[in-house]
mmCIF file of C-alpha atoms in Angstrom:
data_model
loop_
_atom_site.group_PDB
_atom_site.id
_atom_site.type_symbol
_atom_site.label_atom_id
_atom_site.label_comp_id
_atom_site.label_asym_id
_atom_site.label_seq_id
_atom_site.Cartn_x
_atom_site.Cartn_y
_atom_site.Cartn_z
ATOM 1 C CA UNK A 116 35.384 -13.378 2.862
ATOM 2 C CA UNK A 117 32.703 -16.026 3.399
ATOM 3 C CA UNK A 118 29.136 -14.938 4.003
ATOM 4 C CA UNK A 119 27.518 -16.524 7.019
ATOM 5 C CA UNK A 120 24.368 -18.608 6.777
ATOM 6 C CA UNK A 121 22.523 -16.108 8.963
ATOM 7 C CA UNK A 122 23.277 -13.267 6.534
ATOM 8 C CA UNK A 123 22.229 -15.364 3.521
ATOM 9 C CA UNK A 124 19.030 -16.379 5.284
ATOM 10 C CA UNK A 125 18.254 -12.734 5.928
ATOM 11 C CA UNK A 126 18.886 -11.853 2.270
ATOM 12 C CA UNK A 127 16.573 -14.587 0.993
ATOM 13 C CA UNK A 128 14.014 -13.645 3.638
ATOM 14 C CA UNK A 129 14.039 -10.005 2.504
ATOM 15 C CA UNK A 130 13.687 -11.019 -1.156
ATOM 16 C CA UNK A 131 10.842 -13.345 -0.217
ATOM 17 C CA UNK A 132 9.184 -10.517 1.695
ATOM 18 C CA UNK A 133 9.428 -8.154 -1.267
ATOM 19 C CA UNK A 134 7.928 -10.623 -3.755
ATOM 20 C CA UNK A 135 5.236 -11.755 -1.322
ATOM 21 C CA UNK A 136 4.380 -8.141 -0.472
ATOM 22 C CA UNK A 137 3.488 -7.305 -4.056
ATOM 23 C CA UNK A 138 1.607 -10.557 -4.629
ATOM 24 C CA UNK A 139 -0.436 -9.847 -1.494
ATOM 25 C CA UNK A 140 -1.531 -6.612 -3.201
ATOM 26 C CA UNK A 141 -2.692 -8.462 -6.332
ATOM 27 C CA UNK A 142 -6.401 -8.488 -5.288
ATOM 28 C CA UNK A 143 -6.556 -4.674 -5.162
ATOM 29 C CA UNK A 144 -8.031 -4.369 -8.711
ATOM 30 C CA UNK A 145 -10.737 -6.828 -7.659
ATOM 31 C CA UNK A 146 -11.721 -4.683 -4.695
ATOM 32 C CA UNK A 147 -11.525 -1.473 -6.703
ATOM 33 C CA UNK A 148 -14.070 -3.072 -9.036
ATOM 34 C CA UNK A 149 -16.227 -4.123 -6.080
ATOM 35 C CA UNK A 150 -16.048 -0.605 -4.642
ATOM 36 C CA UNK A 151 -16.968 1.098 -7.914
ATOM 37 C CA UNK A 152 -19.920 -1.225 -8.538
ATOM 38 C CA UNK A 153 -20.935 -1.337 -4.870
ATOM 39 C CA UNK A 154 -21.371 -5.092 -5.158
ATOM 40 C CA UNK A 155 -19.329 -8.219 -4.457
ATOM 41 C CA UNK A 156 -20.542 -9.479 -7.878
ATOM 42 C CA UNK A 157 -20.438 -13.152 -6.949
ATOM 43 C CA UNK A 158 -16.838 -13.183 -5.726
ATOM 44 C CA UNK A 159 -16.030 -15.576 -2.888
ATOM 45 C CA UNK A 160 -14.663 -14.707 0.566
ATOM 46 C CA UNK A 161 -13.244 -18.173 1.351
ATOM 47 C CA UNK A 162 -9.778 -17.506 -0.174
ATOM 48 C CA UNK A 163 -9.290 -14.429 1.996
ATOM 49 C CA UNK A 164 -10.470 -16.273 5.104
ATOM 50 C CA UNK A 165 -7.991 -19.091 4.441
ATOM 51 C CA UNK A 166 -5.217 -16.576 3.784
ATOM 52 C CA UNK A 167 -5.958 -14.901 7.100
ATOM 53 C CA UNK A 168 -5.744 -18.277 8.846
ATOM 54 C CA UNK A 169 -2.432 -18.986 7.113
ATOM 55 C CA UNK A 170 -0.966 -15.652 8.214
ATOM 56 C CA UNK A 171 -2.081 -16.212 11.817
ATOM 57 C CA UNK A 172 -0.693 -19.743 11.881
ATOM 58 C CA UNK A 173 2.732 -18.796 10.538
ATOM 59 C CA UNK A 174 3.003 -15.717 12.753
ATOM 60 C CA UNK A 175 2.336 -17.919 15.769
ATOM 61 C CA UNK A 176 4.953 -20.412 14.591
ATOM 62 C CA UNK A 177 7.543 -17.673 13.974
ATOM 63 C CA UNK A 178 6.959 -16.172 17.426
ATOM 64 C CA UNK A 179 7.425 -19.551 19.115
ATOM 65 C CA UNK A 180 10.488 -20.331 17.002
ATOM 66 C CA UNK A 181 11.998 -16.876 17.774
ATOM 67 C CA UNK A 182 14.580 -16.831 14.963
ATOM 68 C CA UNK A 183 12.287 -16.374 11.956
ATOM 69 C CA UNK A 184 11.713 -12.628 11.891
ATOM 70 C CA UNK A 185 11.166 -12.607 8.107
ATOM 71 C CA UNK A 186 8.072 -14.765 8.612
ATOM 72 C CA UNK A 187 6.685 -12.322 11.148
ATOM 73 C CA UNK A 188 7.115 -9.276 8.921
ATOM 74 C CA UNK A 189 5.377 -10.637 5.817
ATOM 75 C CA UNK A 190 2.647 -12.412 7.735
ATOM 76 C CA UNK A 191 1.923 -9.335 9.827
ATOM 77 C CA UNK A 192 1.310 -7.457 6.590
ATOM 78 C CA UNK A 193 -0.702 -10.383 5.206
ATOM 79 C CA UNK A 194 -2.780 -10.457 8.393
ATOM 80 C CA UNK A 195 -3.688 -6.767 8.096
ATOM 81 C CA UNK A 196 -4.359 -6.797 4.343
ATOM 82 C CA UNK A 197 -6.591 -9.891 4.576
ATOM 83 C CA UNK A 198 -8.680 -8.234 7.290
ATOM 84 C CA UNK A 199 -9.063 -5.213 4.997
ATOM 85 C CA UNK A 200 -10.100 -7.443 2.076
ATOM 86 C CA UNK A 201 -12.617 -9.378 4.169
ATOM 87 C CA UNK A 202 -14.057 -6.167 5.623
ATOM 88 C CA UNK A 203 -14.542 -4.613 2.184
ATOM 89 C CA UNK A 204 -16.074 -7.813 0.874
ATOM 90 C CA UNK A 205 -18.416 -8.023 3.852
ATOM 91 C CA UNK A 206 -19.524 -4.410 3.415
ATOM 92 C CA UNK A 207 -20.595 -4.848 -0.220
ATOM 93 C CA UNK A 208 -21.717 -8.499 -0.196
ATOM 94 C CA UNK A 209 -25.405 -9.488 -0.172
ATOM 95 C CA UNK A 210 -26.942 -10.718 3.070
ATOM 96 C CA UNK A 211 -26.477 -14.419 2.254
ATOM 97 C CA UNK A 212 -22.778 -13.966 1.472
ATOM 98 C CA UNK A 213 -22.284 -11.880 4.597
ATOM 99 C CA UNK A 214 -23.706 -14.705 6.701
ATOM 100 C CA UNK A 215 -21.441 -17.262 5.018
ATOM 101 C CA UNK A 216 -18.412 -15.014 5.503
ATOM 102 C CA UNK A 217 -19.115 -14.640 9.223
ATOM 103 C CA UNK A 218 -19.493 -18.427 9.541
ATOM 104 C CA UNK A 219 -16.214 -19.063 7.692
ATOM 105 C CA UNK A 220 -14.323 -16.532 9.809
ATOM 106 C CA UNK A 221 -15.707 -17.962 13.054
ATOM 107 C CA UNK A 222 -15.104 -21.575 12.045
ATOM 108 C CA UNK A 223 -11.657 -21.225 10.444
ATOM 109 C CA UNK A 224 -9.977 -18.155 11.920
ATOM 110 C CA UNK A 225 -11.501 -18.157 15.402
ATOM 111 C CA UNK A 226 -12.335 -21.766 16.287
ATOM 112 C CA UNK A 227 -9.715 -23.408 14.040
ATOM 113 C CA UNK A 228 -6.806 -21.223 15.074
ATOM 114 C CA UNK A 229 -8.056 -21.069 18.658
ATOM 115 C CA UNK A 230 -8.056 -24.862 18.923
ATOM 116 C CA UNK A 231 -4.513 -25.072 17.546
ATOM 117 C CA UNK A 232 -3.338 -22.352 19.939
ATOM 118 C CA UNK A 233 -4.901 -23.972 23.017
ATOM 119 C CA UNK A 234 -3.657 -27.465 22.144
ATOM 120 C CA UNK A 235 -0.088 -26.417 21.378
ATOM 121 C CA UNK A 236 0.355 -23.744 24.036
ATOM 122 C CA UNK A 237 -1.303 -25.361 27.033
ATOM 123 C CA UNK A 238 -1.183 -29.096 26.324
ATOM 124 C CA UNK A 239 2.246 -29.456 24.693
ATOM 125 C CA UNK A 240 5.491 -29.090 26.620
ATOM 126 C CA UNK A 241 7.498 -25.968 25.754
ATOM 127 C CA UNK A 242 10.426 -28.030 24.451
ATOM 128 C CA UNK A 243 8.189 -29.812 21.924
ATOM 129 C CA UNK A 244 5.831 -26.939 21.100
ATOM 130 C CA UNK A 245 7.773 -25.534 18.162
ATOM 131 C CA UNK A 246 8.143 -28.996 16.600
ATOM 132 C CA UNK A 247 4.449 -29.860 16.929
ATOM 133 C CA UNK A 248 3.383 -26.457 15.617
ATOM 134 C CA UNK A 249 5.895 -26.744 12.791
ATOM 135 C CA UNK A 250 4.397 -30.076 11.696
ATOM 136 C CA UNK A 251 0.917 -28.540 11.772
ATOM 137 C CA UNK A 252 2.063 -25.628 9.609
ATOM 138 C CA UNK A 253 3.851 -27.931 7.185
ATOM 139 C CA UNK A 254 0.850 -30.250 6.777
ATOM 140 C CA UNK A 255 -1.419 -27.263 6.199
ATOM 141 C CA UNK A 256 0.950 -25.784 3.613
ATOM 142 C CA UNK A 257 1.428 -29.106 1.815
ATOM 143 C CA UNK A 258 -2.321 -29.721 1.650
ATOM 144 C CA UNK A 259 -2.872 -26.329 0.049
ATOM 145 C CA UNK A 260 0.044 -26.783 -2.337
ATOM 146 C CA UNK A 261 -1.795 -29.758 -3.825
ATOM 147 C CA UNK A 262 -4.544 -27.392 -5.036
ATOM 148 C CA UNK A 263 -2.805 -26.561 -8.365
ATOM 149 C CA UNK A 264 -3.535 -30.116 -9.493
ATOM 150 C CA UNK A 265 -7.101 -29.002 -10.223
ATOM 151 C CA UNK A 266 -5.955 -26.135 -12.439
ATOM 152 C CA UNK A 267 -3.340 -28.312 -14.156
ATOM 153 C CA UNK A 268 -5.961 -30.959 -14.892
ATOM 154 C CA UNK A 269 -8.322 -28.348 -16.319
ATOM 155 C CA UNK A 270 -5.595 -26.891 -18.551
ATOM 156 C CA UNK A 271 -4.738 -30.327 -19.959
ATOM 157 C CA UNK A 272 -8.395 -31.299 -20.383
ATOM 158 C CA UNK A 273 -9.442 -28.067 -22.152
ATOM 159 C CA UNK A 274 -6.087 -27.561 -23.881
ATOM 160 C CA UNK A 275 -6.315 -23.918 -22.902
ATOM 161 C CA UNK A 276 -4.212 -21.885 -20.468
ATOM 162 C CA UNK A 277 -6.308 -18.733 -20.705
ATOM 163 C CA UNK A 278 -7.411 -19.008 -17.082
ATOM 164 C CA UNK A 279 -3.905 -19.672 -15.695
ATOM 165 C CA UNK A 280 -1.900 -16.398 -15.710
ATOM 166 C CA UNK A 281 1.768 -16.908 -16.565
ATOM 167 C CA UNK A 282 2.922 -13.914 -14.533
ATOM 168 C CA UNK A 283 1.264 -15.244 -11.401
ATOM 169 C CA UNK A 284 2.830 -18.686 -11.798
ATOM 170 C CA UNK A 285 6.248 -17.091 -12.390
ATOM 171 C CA UNK A 286 6.202 -14.927 -9.269
ATOM 172 C CA UNK A 287 4.797 -17.699 -7.109
ATOM 173 C CA UNK A 288 7.589 -19.982 -8.320
ATOM 174 C CA UNK A 289 10.174 -17.284 -7.655
ATOM 175 C CA UNK A 290 8.710 -16.757 -4.200
ATOM 176 C CA UNK A 291 8.880 -20.495 -3.486
ATOM 177 C CA UNK A 292 12.585 -20.458 -4.372
ATOM 178 C CA UNK A 293 13.296 -17.585 -1.979
ATOM 179 C CA UNK A 294 11.434 -19.143 0.924
ATOM 180 C CA UNK A 295 12.935 -22.564 0.243
ATOM 181 C CA UNK A 296 16.466 -21.208 0.650
ATOM 182 C CA UNK A 297 15.377 -19.165 3.648
ATOM 183 C CA UNK A 298 14.102 -22.313 5.375
ATOM 184 C CA UNK A 299 17.093 -24.353 4.215
ATOM 185 C CA UNK A 300 19.584 -21.848 5.608
ATOM 186 C CA UNK A 301 17.672 -21.780 8.889
ATOM 187 C CA UNK A 302 17.699 -25.602 8.790
ATOM 188 C CA UNK A 303 13.920 -25.505 9.126
ATOM 189 C CA UNK A 304 12.308 -28.137 6.901
ATOM 190 C CA UNK A 305 8.851 -26.976 7.954
ATOM 191 C CA UNK A 306 9.489 -23.865 5.859
ATOM 192 C CA UNK A 307 11.661 -25.338 3.138
ATOM 193 C CA UNK A 308 9.852 -28.593 2.291
ATOM 194 C CA UNK A 309 6.441 -27.216 1.185
ATOM 195 C CA UNK A 310 8.184 -24.779 -1.137
ATOM 196 C CA UNK A 311 9.806 -27.670 -3.021
ATOM 197 C CA UNK A 312 6.299 -28.724 -3.992
ATOM 198 C CA UNK A 313 5.421 -25.109 -4.744
ATOM 199 C CA UNK A 314 8.411 -24.802 -7.074
ATOM 200 C CA UNK A 315 7.544 -28.037 -8.913
ATOM 201 C CA UNK A 316 3.927 -27.040 -9.463
ATOM 202 C CA UNK A 317 4.931 -23.514 -10.447
ATOM 203 C CA UNK A 318 7.348 -24.727 -13.122
ATOM 204 C CA UNK A 319 4.781 -27.247 -14.362
ATOM 205 C CA UNK A 320 2.156 -24.509 -14.685
ATOM 206 C CA UNK A 321 4.500 -22.292 -16.681
ATOM 207 C CA UNK A 322 5.381 -25.168 -19.019
ATOM 208 C CA UNK A 323 1.693 -25.960 -19.560
ATOM 209 C CA UNK A 324 0.999 -22.286 -20.203
ATOM 210 C CA UNK A 325 3.633 -22.193 -22.950
ATOM 211 C CA UNK A 326 2.280 -25.425 -24.459
ATOM 212 C CA UNK A 327 -1.413 -24.556 -24.441
ATOM 213 C CA UNK A 328 -1.321 -20.778 -24.784
ATOM 214 C CA UNK A 329 -3.344 -19.719 -27.826
ATOM 215 C CA UNK A 330 -2.660 -16.091 -28.785
ATOM 216 C CA UNK A 331 -5.693 -14.085 -29.757
ATOM 217 C CA UNK A 332 -8.225 -16.424 -28.156
ATOM 218 C CA UNK A 333 -10.448 -15.919 -25.162
ATOM 219 C CA UNK A 334 -12.132 -18.333 -22.842
ATOM 220 C CA UNK A 335 -15.765 -17.359 -22.443
ATOM 221 C CA UNK A 336 -17.054 -16.761 -18.960
ATOM 222 C CA UNK A 337 -20.231 -18.703 -18.251
ATOM 223 C CA UNK A 338 -23.206 -16.834 -16.742
ATOM 224 C CA UNK A 339 -23.170 -16.574 -12.980
ATOM 225 C CA UNK A 340 -19.472 -17.452 -12.619
ATOM 226 C CA UNK A 341 -17.029 -14.668 -11.926
ATOM 227 C CA UNK A 342 -13.396 -14.494 -12.876
ATOM 228 C CA UNK A 343 -12.391 -15.432 -9.382
ATOM 229 C CA UNK A 344 -13.791 -18.783 -8.306
ATOM 230 C CA UNK A 345 -12.903 -21.090 -5.452
ATOM 231 C CA UNK A 346 -10.128 -22.812 -7.363
ATOM 232 C CA UNK A 347 -8.379 -19.524 -8.007
ATOM 233 C CA UNK A 348 -7.843 -18.784 -4.395
ATOM 234 C CA UNK A 349 -7.247 -22.161 -3.089
ATOM 235 C CA UNK A 350 -4.735 -22.652 -5.886
ATOM 236 C CA UNK A 351 -2.631 -19.809 -4.562
ATOM 237 C CA UNK A 352 -3.467 -19.634 -0.902
ATOM 238 C CA UNK A 353 -0.171 -20.107 0.888
ATOM 239 C CA UNK A 354 1.564 -20.669 -2.450
ATOM 240 C CA UNK A 355 3.574 -17.489 -2.051
ATOM 241 C CA UNK A 356 5.553 -19.408 0.481
ATOM 242 C CA UNK A 357 4.762 -21.778 3.245
ATOM 243 C CA UNK A 358 3.232 -18.894 5.107
ATOM 244 C CA UNK A 359 2.274 -15.948 2.976
ATOM 245 C CA UNK A 360 -1.064 -14.729 1.804
ATOM 246 C CA UNK A 361 -2.714 -16.014 -1.322
ATOM 247 C CA UNK A 362 -2.466 -14.185 -4.571
ATOM 248 C CA UNK A 363 -6.128 -13.682 -5.318
ATOM 249 C CA UNK A 364 -5.679 -13.317 -9.027
ATOM 250 C CA UNK A 365 -8.863 -13.744 -11.014
ATOM 251 C CA UNK A 366 -9.117 -16.739 -13.327
ATOM 252 C CA UNK A 367 -11.336 -17.521 -16.253
ATOM 253 C CA UNK A 368 -13.434 -20.661 -16.155
ATOM 254 C CA UNK A 369 -13.978 -22.160 -19.613
ATOM 255 C CA UNK A 370 -17.375 -23.298 -20.730
ATOM 256 C CA UNK A 371 -17.853 -26.965 -21.374
ATOM 257 C CA UNK A 372 -19.000 -28.223 -24.761
ATOM 258 C CA UNK A 373 -22.639 -28.535 -23.729
ATOM 259 C CA UNK A 374 -22.755 -24.903 -22.640
ATOM 260 C CA UNK A 375 -21.093 -23.805 -25.847
ATOM 261 C CA UNK A 376 -23.547 -25.768 -27.985
ATOM 262 C CA UNK A 377 -26.500 -24.362 -26.057
ATOM 263 C CA UNK A 378 -25.141 -20.844 -26.546
ATOM 264 C CA UNK A 379 -24.740 -21.421 -30.286
ATOM 265 C CA UNK A 380 -28.300 -22.790 -30.563
ATOM 266 C CA UNK A 381 -29.679 -19.729 -28.784
ATOM 267 C CA UNK A 382 -27.708 -17.371 -31.024
ATOM 268 C CA UNK A 383 -28.951 -19.117 -34.143
ATOM 269 C CA UNK A 384 -32.543 -18.918 -32.910
ATOM 270 C CA UNK A 385 -32.179 -15.190 -32.245
ATOM 271 C CA UNK A 386 -30.724 -14.626 -35.706
ATOM 272 C CA UNK A 387 -33.603 -16.589 -37.226
ATOM 273 C CA UNK A 388 -36.159 -14.506 -35.339
ATOM 274 C CA UNK A 389 -34.504 -11.282 -36.492
ATOM 275 C CA UNK A 390 -34.509 -12.421 -40.113
ATOM 276 C CA UNK A 391 -38.185 -13.395 -39.839
ATOM 277 C CA UNK A 392 -39.071 -9.971 -38.445
ATOM 278 C CA UNK A 393 -37.223 -8.286 -41.315
ATOM 279 C CA UNK A 394 -39.035 -10.426 -43.886
ATOM 280 C CA UNK A 395 -42.419 -9.695 -42.307
ATOM 281 C CA UNK A 396 -41.643 -5.990 -42.301
ATOM 282 C CA UNK A 397 -40.648 -6.013 -45.968
ATOM 283 C CA UNK A 398 -43.785 -7.972 -46.898
ATOM 284 C CA UNK A 399 -45.940 -5.495 -45.010
ATOM 285 C CA UNK A 400 -44.364 -2.506 -46.796
ATOM 286 C CA UNK A 401 -44.794 -4.176 -50.179
ATOM 287 C CA UNK A 402 -48.486 -4.971 -49.537
ATOM 288 C CA UNK A 403 -49.084 -1.437 -48.295
ATOM 289 C CA UNK A 404 -47.583 0.097 -51.447
#
């Protein structure tokens, strides 16, 4: 008995939802840390703002398309969880970061999405609306999928994969496969095409991880830079699929050689000062006796 394309699409959509659901929860340890320390600790809100925009955009597309329920379910969850993340971040962030967060939300999620909604809903004919909106979603997804090039370049340059988690790359690649077949079975290239790029970059990241992984070594974290920087979130924003939330996994940023040399010089100076103090103390005790 042959299985219909609709049934297969539903199966791949459910699998994509399951994987994307758990990856959407990946930032929870970050926010537990923020909650315990009552501080945003230098983390950035931009990735969550972009993820919220992505969820809104793909929900709108799925509602106009009408036969992509799997997109609505995961993006509805992504929409809610990103609002929770942004709210928690806003509550514990310093005043300057709160102001920036409000500006990003207004500019990207309110004005950006609002402009797309007005243009496509009121100025585009109903028969062409889904196609125009689909192109917008695809261009947005493709532009974000290019982000891993920065991480890949850094891995090759530093010959270290310590800041590129293998597990994250694996699940993002697996997610891209699920959503690719979901879009393919729906004959929707707006969903399928960006995930081809996501699969390629995901496999490339895993290969680079295996090549440059150095067991037992750590990449030092430079002062003032947290584990989660801009690249981390833009790398994985919308990488779960063409529509899902970003993975918000924290990445390590390696120090460059100049920083390392400066750190070594400081350490040597401190050691020298300690030795001098010890010598002075011993000389004082000898003279006293």
